[in-house]
Coordinates of C-alpha atoms and ligand atoms in Angstrom, one line a residue:
X1 CA 1.3 -134.0 10.7
X2 CA 1.1 -131.2 8.1
X3 CA 4.3 -129.2 7.4
X4 CA 4.0 -125.8 9.0
X5 CA 5.2 -123.1 6.5
X6 CA 5.4 -119.5 7.7
X7 CA 5.4 -116.9 4.9
X8 CA 6.8 -113.6 6.2
X9 CA 6.5 -110.4 4.2
X10 CA 5.9 -106.7 4.9
X11 CA 5.7 -104.5 1.9
X12 CA 3.3 -103.9 -1.0
X13 CA 5.3 -105.7 -3.7
X14 CA 5.9 -108.7 -1.5
X15 CA 2.2 -109.1 -0.8
X16 CA 1.3 -108.9 -4.5
X17 CA 4.0 -111.4 -5.6
X18 CA 3.3 -113.8 -2.7
X19 CA -0.4 -113.9 -3.3
X20 CA -0.5 -116.6 -6.0
X21 CA 1.8 -118.8 -3.9
X22 CA -0.3 -118.3 -0.8
X23 CA -3.4 -119.5 -2.7
X24 CA -1.5 -122.6 -3.8
X25 CA -0.2 -123.3 -0.3
X26 CA -3.7 -122.9 1.2
X27 CA -5.1 -125.5 -1.2
X28 CA -2.7 -128.3 0.0
X29 CA -3.9 -130.3 3.0
X30 CA -0.4 -131.6 3.6
X31 CA 0.7 -128.0 4.4
X32 CA -0.3 -125.8 7.2
X33 CA 0.2 -122.4 5.7
X34 CA 0.6 -119.4 8.0
X35 CA 1.1 -115.8 7.0
X36 CA 3.0 -113.2 9.0
X37 CA 2.9 -109.5 8.0
X38 CA 5.7 -107.5 9.5
X39 CA 4.0 -104.2 8.8
X40 CA 7.2 -102.8 7.2
X41 CA 4.6 -100.9 5.2
X42 CA 1.2 -99.9 6.6
X43 CA -1.3 -98.4 4.2
X44 CA 0.4 -99.7 1.1
X45 CA 0.6 -103.2 2.5
X46 CA -3.1 -103.1 3.6
X47 CA -4.1 -102.0 0.0
X48 CA -2.3 -105.0 -1.4
X49 CA -3.6 -107.5 1.2
X50 CA -7.1 -106.2 0.5
X51 CA -6.8 -106.7 -3.3
X52 CA -6.0 -110.4 -2.8
X53 CA -8.2 -111.0 0.3
X54 CA -5.1 -112.0 2.3
X55 CA -5.7 -112.1 6.1
X56 CA -2.4 -112.5 7.9
X57 CA -2.4 -114.9 10.8
X58 CA 0.1 -112.8 12.6
X59 CA 0.6 -109.0 12.3
X60 CA 3.8 -107.3 13.6
X61 CA 4.0 -103.5 13.4
X62 CA 7.5 -102.7 12.3
X63 CA 6.9 -99.4 10.5
X64 CA 7.7 -96.0 11.9
X65 CA 7.5 -92.8 9.9
X66 CA 10.7 -92.0 8.0
X67 CA 12.3 -95.2 9.3
X68 CA 16.0 -95.7 9.1
X69 CA 17.3 -99.0 7.7
X70 CA 19.0 -100.0 11.0
X71 CA 16.0 -99.0 13.1
X72 CA 13.7 -101.0 10.9
X73 CA 16.0 -104.0 10.7
X74 CA 16.4 -104.2 14.5
X75 CA 12.6 -104.0 15.0
X76 CA 12.1 -106.6 12.4
X77 CA 14.8 -109.0 13.7
X78 CA 13.5 -108.9 17.3
X79 CA 9.8 -109.2 16.4
X80 CA 10.3 -111.9 13.9
X81 CA 12.5 -113.8 16.3
X82 CA 9.7 -113.8 18.9
X83 CA 7.3 -115.0 16.3
X84 CA 9.5 -117.8 15.2
X85 CA 10.0 -118.9 18.9
X86 CA 6.2 -118.9 19.4
X87 CA 5.1 -120.5 16.1
X88 CA 8.0 -122.9 15.5
X89 CA 7.5 -123.3 11.8
X90 CA 9.1 -126.1 9.8
X91 CA 10.0 -123.7 7.1
X92 CA 10.0 -119.9 6.4
X93 CA 9.2 -118.5 3.0
X94 CA 10.4 -115.0 2.1
X95 CA 10.2 -112.9 -1.1
X96 CA 12.6 -110.6 -2.9
X97 CA 15.0 -108.1 -1.5
X98 CA 13.4 -106.0 1.2
X99 CA 14.6 -105.5 4.8
X100 CA 11.8 -107.8 5.9
X101 CA 13.0 -110.6 3.6
X102 CA 16.6 -110.2 4.8
X103 CA 15.7 -109.9 8.5
X104 CA 13.3 -112.9 8.3
X105 CA 15.9 -115.0 6.6
X106 CA 18.6 -114.2 9.2
X107 CA 16.2 -114.7 12.1
X108 CA 15.1 -118.1 10.7
X109 CA 18.7 -119.2 9.9
X110 CA 19.8 -118.4 13.4
X111 CA 17.0 -120.6 14.8
X112 CA 18.0 -123.3 12.4
X113 CA 14.7 -123.1 10.5
X114 CA 15.1 -123.7 6.7
X115 CA 14.5 -120.7 4.5
X116 CA 13.0 -120.7 1.0
X117 CA 13.6 -117.6 -1.1
X118 CA 11.1 -116.7 -3.8
X119 CA 12.6 -114.4 -6.5
X120 CA 16.1 -115.7 -5.8
X121 CA 19.1 -114.8 -7.9
X122 CA 18.3 -111.3 -9.1
X123 CA 21.6 -109.3 -9.3
X124 CA 22.9 -106.1 -10.7
X125 CA 26.4 -106.9 -9.5
X126 CA 26.6 -103.5 -7.8
X127 CA 26.0 -103.4 -4.0
X128 CA 25.1 -99.7 -4.2
X129 CA 22.3 -100.3 -6.9
X130 CA 19.7 -100.9 -5.8
X131 CA 20.7 -100.0 -2.3
X132 CA 20.2 -101.7 0.1
X133 CA 18.3 -104.4 -1.9
X134 CA 21.3 -105.9 -3.7
X135 CA 22.7 -106.7 -0.3
X136 CA 19.4 -108.0 1.1
X137 CA 18.8 -110.5 -1.7
X138 CA 22.4 -111.8 -1.6
X139 CA 22.1 -112.4 2.2
X140 CA 18.8 -114.3 1.7
X141 CA 20.4 -116.4 -1.0
X142 CA 23.4 -117.2 1.2
X143 CA 21.2 -118.6 4.0
X144 CA 18.4 -120.1 1.9
X145 CA 18.2 -123.9 1.4
X146 CA 15.6 -123.6 -1.4
X147 CA 16.2 -120.9 -4.0
X148 CA 13.3 -120.2 -6.3
X149 CA 14.8 -118.4 -9.3
X150 CA 12.2 -116.7 -11.6
X151 CA 14.3 -117.1 -14.7
X152 CA 17.2 -119.1 -16.2
X153 CA 19.3 -115.9 -15.9
X154 CA 18.6 -115.7 -12.2
X155 CA 19.6 -119.4 -11.9
X156 CA 22.9 -118.7 -13.6
X157 CA 23.6 -115.8 -11.2
X158 CA 23.1 -118.2 -8.3
X159 CA 25.2 -120.9 -9.8
X160 CA 28.0 -118.4 -10.3
X161 CA 28.0 -117.7 -6.6
X162 CA 28.4 -121.4 -5.6
X163 CA 25.6 -121.2 -3.0
X164 CA 24.5 -124.1 -0.9
X165 CA 20.7 -123.9 -1.6
X166 CA 18.9 -126.1 -4.1
X167 CA 17.9 -124.0 -7.1
X168 CA 14.5 -124.4 -8.8
X169 CA 13.4 -122.2 -11.8
X170 CA 9.8 -121.3 -11.1
X171 CA 8.8 -118.4 -13.3
X172 CA 7.7 -115.1 -11.9
X173 CA 4.8 -115.1 -9.3
X174 CA 4.3 -111.3 -9.9
X175 CA 3.4 -112.1 -13.5
X176 CA 1.0 -114.8 -12.4
X177 CA -0.8 -112.3 -10.2
X178 CA -0.8 -109.7 -13.1
X179 CA -2.1 -112.1 -15.7
X180 CA -5.0 -113.0 -13.4
X181 CA -5.8 -109.3 -12.8
X182 CA -5.4 -108.3 -16.4
X183 CA -7.8 -111.0 -17.6
X184 CA -10.2 -110.2 -14.8
X185 CA -10.4 -106.5 -15.7
X186 CA -10.5 -107.3 -19.4
X187 CA -13.5 -109.6 -19.0
X188 CA -15.6 -107.5 -16.6
X189 CA -16.9 -104.2 -18.0
X190 CA -18.5 -103.3 -14.7
X191 CA -15.3 -103.8 -12.8
X192 CA -13.5 -101.8 -15.5
X193 CA -15.9 -98.9 -15.2
X194 CA -15.6 -98.9 -11.4
X195 CA -11.8 -98.9 -11.6
X196 CA -11.9 -96.1 -14.2
X197 CA -14.2 -94.1 -11.9
X198 CA -11.7 -94.2 -9.1
X199 CA -8.9 -92.8 -11.4
X200 CA -8.4 -89.2 -12.3
X201 CA -10.5 -88.1 -15.2
X202 CA -8.4 -89.1 -18.3
X203 CA -8.8 -88.1 -21.9
X204 CA -8.4 -91.1 -24.1
X205 CA -7.4 -88.9 -27.0
X206 CA -4.2 -87.9 -25.2
X207 CA -1.3 -90.1 -24.6
X208 CA -1.0 -91.3 -21.0
X209 CA 2.3 -91.6 -19.2
X210 CA 2.3 -93.6 -16.0
X211 CA 5.1 -92.8 -13.5
X212 CA 6.2 -94.5 -10.3
X213 CA 9.5 -93.9 -8.4
X214 CA 10.8 -94.7 -4.9
X215 CA 14.3 -96.0 -4.9
X216 CA 16.5 -95.0 -1.9
X217 CA 19.6 -94.7 -4.0
X218 CA 17.9 -92.0 -6.0
X219 CA 17.0 -89.8 -3.0
X220 CA 18.3 -86.3 -3.2
X221 CA 19.7 -85.3 -6.6
X222 CA 18.4 -88.4 -8.4
X223 CA 14.9 -87.7 -7.4
X224 CA 15.1 -84.0 -8.2
X225 CA 16.4 -85.0 -11.6
X226 CA 13.5 -87.4 -12.1
X227 CA 11.1 -84.7 -11.2
X228 CA 12.8 -82.2 -13.5
X229 CA 12.4 -84.7 -16.3
X230 CA 8.7 -85.2 -15.7
X231 CA 8.2 -81.5 -15.5
X232 CA 10.1 -81.1 -18.8
X233 CA 7.9 -83.6 -20.5
X234 CA 4.7 -82.0 -19.1
X235 CA 5.8 -78.6 -20.5
X236 CA 6.8 -79.9 -23.9
X237 CA 4.0 -82.2 -24.9
X238 CA 0.3 -82.5 -24.9
X239 CA 0.3 -85.6 -22.7
X240 CA -1.3 -86.5 -19.4
X241 CA 0.9 -87.8 -16.7
X242 CA -0.4 -89.8 -13.7
X243 CA 2.0 -90.4 -10.8
X244 CA 0.7 -92.4 -7.8
X245 CA 3.2 -91.1 -5.2
X246 CA 4.8 -93.5 -2.9
X247 CA 4.2 -92.7 0.8
X248 CA 7.9 -92.4 1.7
X249 CA 8.4 -88.8 2.8
X250 CA 11.7 -88.7 1.0
X251 CA 9.7 -89.2 -2.2
X252 CA 6.7 -87.1 -1.4
X253 CA 8.6 -84.0 -0.5
X254 CA 10.5 -83.4 -3.8
X255 CA 7.6 -84.7 -5.9
X256 CA 5.1 -82.2 -4.3
X257 CA 7.7 -79.4 -4.4
X258 CA 8.7 -79.8 -8.0
X259 CA 5.6 -81.3 -9.7
X260 CA 2.6 -79.6 -8.1
X261 CA 0.7 -77.0 -10.2
X262 CA 1.0 -78.7 -13.6
X263 CA -2.5 -79.1 -15.2
X264 CA -1.4 -82.2 -17.0
X265 CA 0.4 -83.9 -14.1
X266 CA -1.9 -85.8 -11.7
X267 CA -0.2 -86.5 -8.4
X268 CA -2.3 -89.1 -6.7
X269 CA -2.2 -91.4 -3.6
X270 CA -0.8 -94.9 -4.1
X271 CA -3.4 -97.0 -5.9
X272 CA -5.0 -100.3 -5.0
X273 CA -3.5 -103.2 -7.1
X274 CA -6.4 -103.5 -9.5
X275 CA -6.6 -99.8 -10.0
X276 CA -2.9 -99.7 -10.8
X277 CA -3.2 -102.5 -13.3
X278 CA -6.0 -100.7 -15.0
X279 CA -3.9 -97.6 -15.2
X280 CA -1.1 -99.6 -16.8
X281 CA -3.6 -101.0 -19.3
X282 CA -4.5 -97.5 -20.3
X283 CA -0.9 -96.1 -20.4
X284 CA 0.9 -95.3 -23.6
X285 CA 4.2 -95.4 -21.8
X286 CA 5.5 -96.3 -18.3
X287 CA 8.3 -94.4 -16.6
X288 CA 9.5 -96.1 -13.4
X289 CA 12.3 -97.2 -11.1
X290 CA 10.2 -99.9 -9.6
X291 CA 11.3 -103.5 -9.8
X292 CA 7.8 -105.0 -10.1
X293 CA 6.4 -102.4 -12.5
X294 CA 9.3 -102.8 -14.9
X295 CA 8.4 -106.5 -15.2
X296 CA 4.7 -106.0 -15.3
X297 CA 4.3 -103.3 -17.9
X298 CA 6.0 -105.3 -20.7
X299 CA 4.0 -108.4 -19.7
X300 CA 0.8 -106.6 -20.8
X301 CA 2.4 -105.0 -23.8
X302 CA 3.4 -101.6 -22.4
X303 CA 6.8 -100.1 -23.1
X304 CA 8.9 -99.0 -20.1
X305 CA 11.7 -96.6 -19.5
X306 CA 13.6 -97.6 -16.4
X307 CA 14.9 -94.5 -14.5
X308 CA 17.9 -96.3 -13.0
X309 CA 21.5 -96.8 -14.0
X310 CA 21.3 -100.6 -14.0
X311 CA 18.6 -103.3 -13.7
X312 CA 18.6 -106.7 -12.1
X313 CA 15.8 -107.7 -14.5
X314 CA 17.5 -107.9 -18.0
X315 CA 14.7 -110.0 -19.6
X316 CA 12.4 -107.1 -20.5
X317 CA 15.4 -105.1 -21.8
X318 CA 16.4 -108.1 -24.0
X319 CA 12.9 -108.2 -25.6
X320 CA 13.2 -104.5 -26.5
X321 CA 10.1 -103.6 -24.4
X322 CA 12.2 -101.8 -21.7
X323 CA 15.1 -99.4 -21.8
X324 CA 17.4 -98.3 -18.9
X325 CA 17.6 -94.5 -19.2
X326 CA 19.1 -93.4 -15.8
X327 CA 17.8 -90.3 -14.1
X328 CA 19.5 -87.5 -16.0
X329 CA 16.6 -85.2 -17.1
X330 CA 17.8 -84.7 -20.7
X331 CA 18.2 -88.5 -21.2
X332 CA 14.8 -89.2 -19.7
X333 CA 13.1 -86.5 -21.8
X334 CA 14.7 -87.6 -25.0
X335 CA 13.8 -91.2 -24.4
X336 CA 10.2 -90.3 -23.7
X337 CA 10.0 -88.2 -26.9
X338 CA 11.3 -91.1 -28.9
X339 CA 8.9 -93.6 -27.3
X340 CA 5.9 -91.4 -27.7
X341 CA 6.7 -90.6 -31.3
X342 CA 6.9 -94.2 -32.1
X343 CA 3.6 -95.4 -30.5
X344 CA 0.1 -94.8 -31.8
X345 CA -1.4 -91.8 -30.0
X346 CA -4.8 -93.4 -29.4
X347 CA -6.3 -95.7 -28.5
X348 CA -4.2 -98.1 -26.5
X349 CA -4.8 -101.6 -25.2
X350 CA -7.4 -101.6 -22.4
X351 CA -8.7 -98.1 -23.2
X352 CA -11.7 -99.4 -25.0
X353 CA -13.9 -102.4 -24.2
X354 CA -12.5 -105.6 -25.7
Ligands
UD1_401 C1 10.6 -100.6 0.7 C2 11.7 -101.6 0.4 C3 12.0 -101.6 -1.1 C4 10.8 -101.8 -1.9 C5 9.7 -100.8 -1.5 C6 8.4 -101.1 -2.2 C7 13.5 -101.9 2.0 C8 14.8 -101.3 2.5 N1 12.9 -101.1 1.0 O1 11.1 -99.3 0.4 O2 13.0 -102.6 -1.4 O3 11.1 -101.7 -3.3 O4 9.5 -100.9 -0.1 O5 7.5 -100.1 -2.1 O6 13.1 -102.9 2.4 N2 5.5 -95.4 4.4 C9 4.2 -95.1 4.9 N3 3.2 -96.0 4.6 C10 3.4 -97.2 3.9 C11 4.7 -97.4 3.4 C12 5.7 -96.5 3.6 O7 4.0 -94.1 5.5 O8 2.5 -97.9 3.7 C13 6.6 -94.4 4.6 C14 7.0 -94.4 6.1 O9 7.4 -93.1 6.5 C15 8.3 -95.3 6.0 C16 8.8 -94.9 4.7 O10 7.7 -94.7 3.8 O11 9.1 -95.1 7.1 C17 9.8 -95.9 4.1 O12 9.3 -97.2 4.1 P1 10.4 -98.4 3.8 O13 9.6 -99.7 3.8 O14 11.5 -98.3 4.8 O15 11.0 -98.1 2.5 P2 10.4 -98.0 1.0 O16 11.1 -96.9 0.4 O17 8.9 -98.1 1.1
UDP402 N1 1.5 -100.9 -7.4 C1 0.2 -100.7 -6.8 N2 -0.2 -99.4 -6.6 C2 0.5 -98.4 -7.0 C3 1.8 -98.6 -7.6 C4 2.3 -99.9 -7.7 O1 -0.5 -101.7 -6.5 O2 0.1 -97.2 -6.8 C5 2.0 -102.3 -7.5 C6 2.6 -102.7 -8.9 O3 1.6 -103.2 -9.7 C7 3.6 -103.7 -8.5 C8 4.1 -103.3 -7.1 O4 3.0 -102.4 -6.6 O5 3.1 -105.0 -8.4 C9 5.4 -102.6 -7.1 O6 5.6 -102.0 -5.9 P1 6.8 -100.9 -5.7 O7 7.1 -100.2 -6.9 O8 6.4 -100.2 -4.5 O9 8.0 -101.9 -5.3 P2 9.2 -102.6 -6.1 O10 8.6 -103.5 -7.1 O11 10.1 -101.6 -6.7 O12 9.9 -103.4 -5.0

């Protein structure tokens, strides 16, 4: 009988990074691959599922507006537990460091179902940054029996913790997804034109800064600082800034309050995955606190400033393509100035037909 593997995920980045793996699982007759979406995200998850044509076999509906971590985790734990009881998988597969990944791993462990962790071993060493994700990923790695580390550095982190799971270095599934999307957009002028048409009207003679930001540990002062930095850049330079704003109200409120009304800042809704990749292709510089985006941009040759104090993804920093700049407005603005002065103003990769 085929092994029944249940992949459980609930947010935008998990769907994107699990997509290449789900394709592989579906192609293997010895595996019965089932997908459970917890609905930790709603619209943003649906956008990602759509981009990859993923149709979950099971859909839970964990999200509530402005959810608290404990409220979310308790809904996740009970709904995932019911699902495990009903489906009785041979193995559960989770990705990364979200509340969904942590709750699914605990629920499976407590039902004695083996857990595999994709993107195991990322660490900052600081439980407060990112918060709560550093705790989530450690918990998953403690209970996981198969730890898929994306890089040798992640493997070393796991070895240092003397964990029980078997470690396999796999590479980064998010980069697999990205390479596929980048090549697809690069080779299809009609697709490229359609994606461009869905983006704000951009001037290819002006440098484009792409911004994303959503980390919980930055809420409050950190986010106001990030917005002050973006406003400072918009005032000082003839650039265009595009910011697809995350749907979390704790992000949207300060962003709208502090960044509306600038003619060169485009605040837009979260983009579909291909639209976002296209925007990265056109960017001169990426400014982000996102885990996924800080890996993706360097992979397609774009420099990144990471608006956090510390990163669990040292590889891009080691190549010189990424810099950790924190959230202090002056530091961010200075770093942006340096970067923009050192890259050619036009055109950039992807802006013109290959
Ligand atoms: C979550 C993850 C974070 C990940 C991020 C990716 C946790 C604790 N956080 O953070 O690790 O980096 O997703 O984006 O697991 N919302 C919507 N629609 C959506 C998505 C979110 O309205 O499609 C709003 C809701 O009001 C929701 C709030 O955003 O309550 C927060 O969502 P949540 O998943 O708790 O946190 P994120 O900040 O998205
Ligand atoms: N992304 C997207 N649309 C957007 C912004 C980002 O599809 O408007 C993709 C991006 O390419 C990356 C992922 O979403 O693969 C990152 O998600 P997010 O920043 O929300 O989460 P994190 O990676 O920080 O957990």
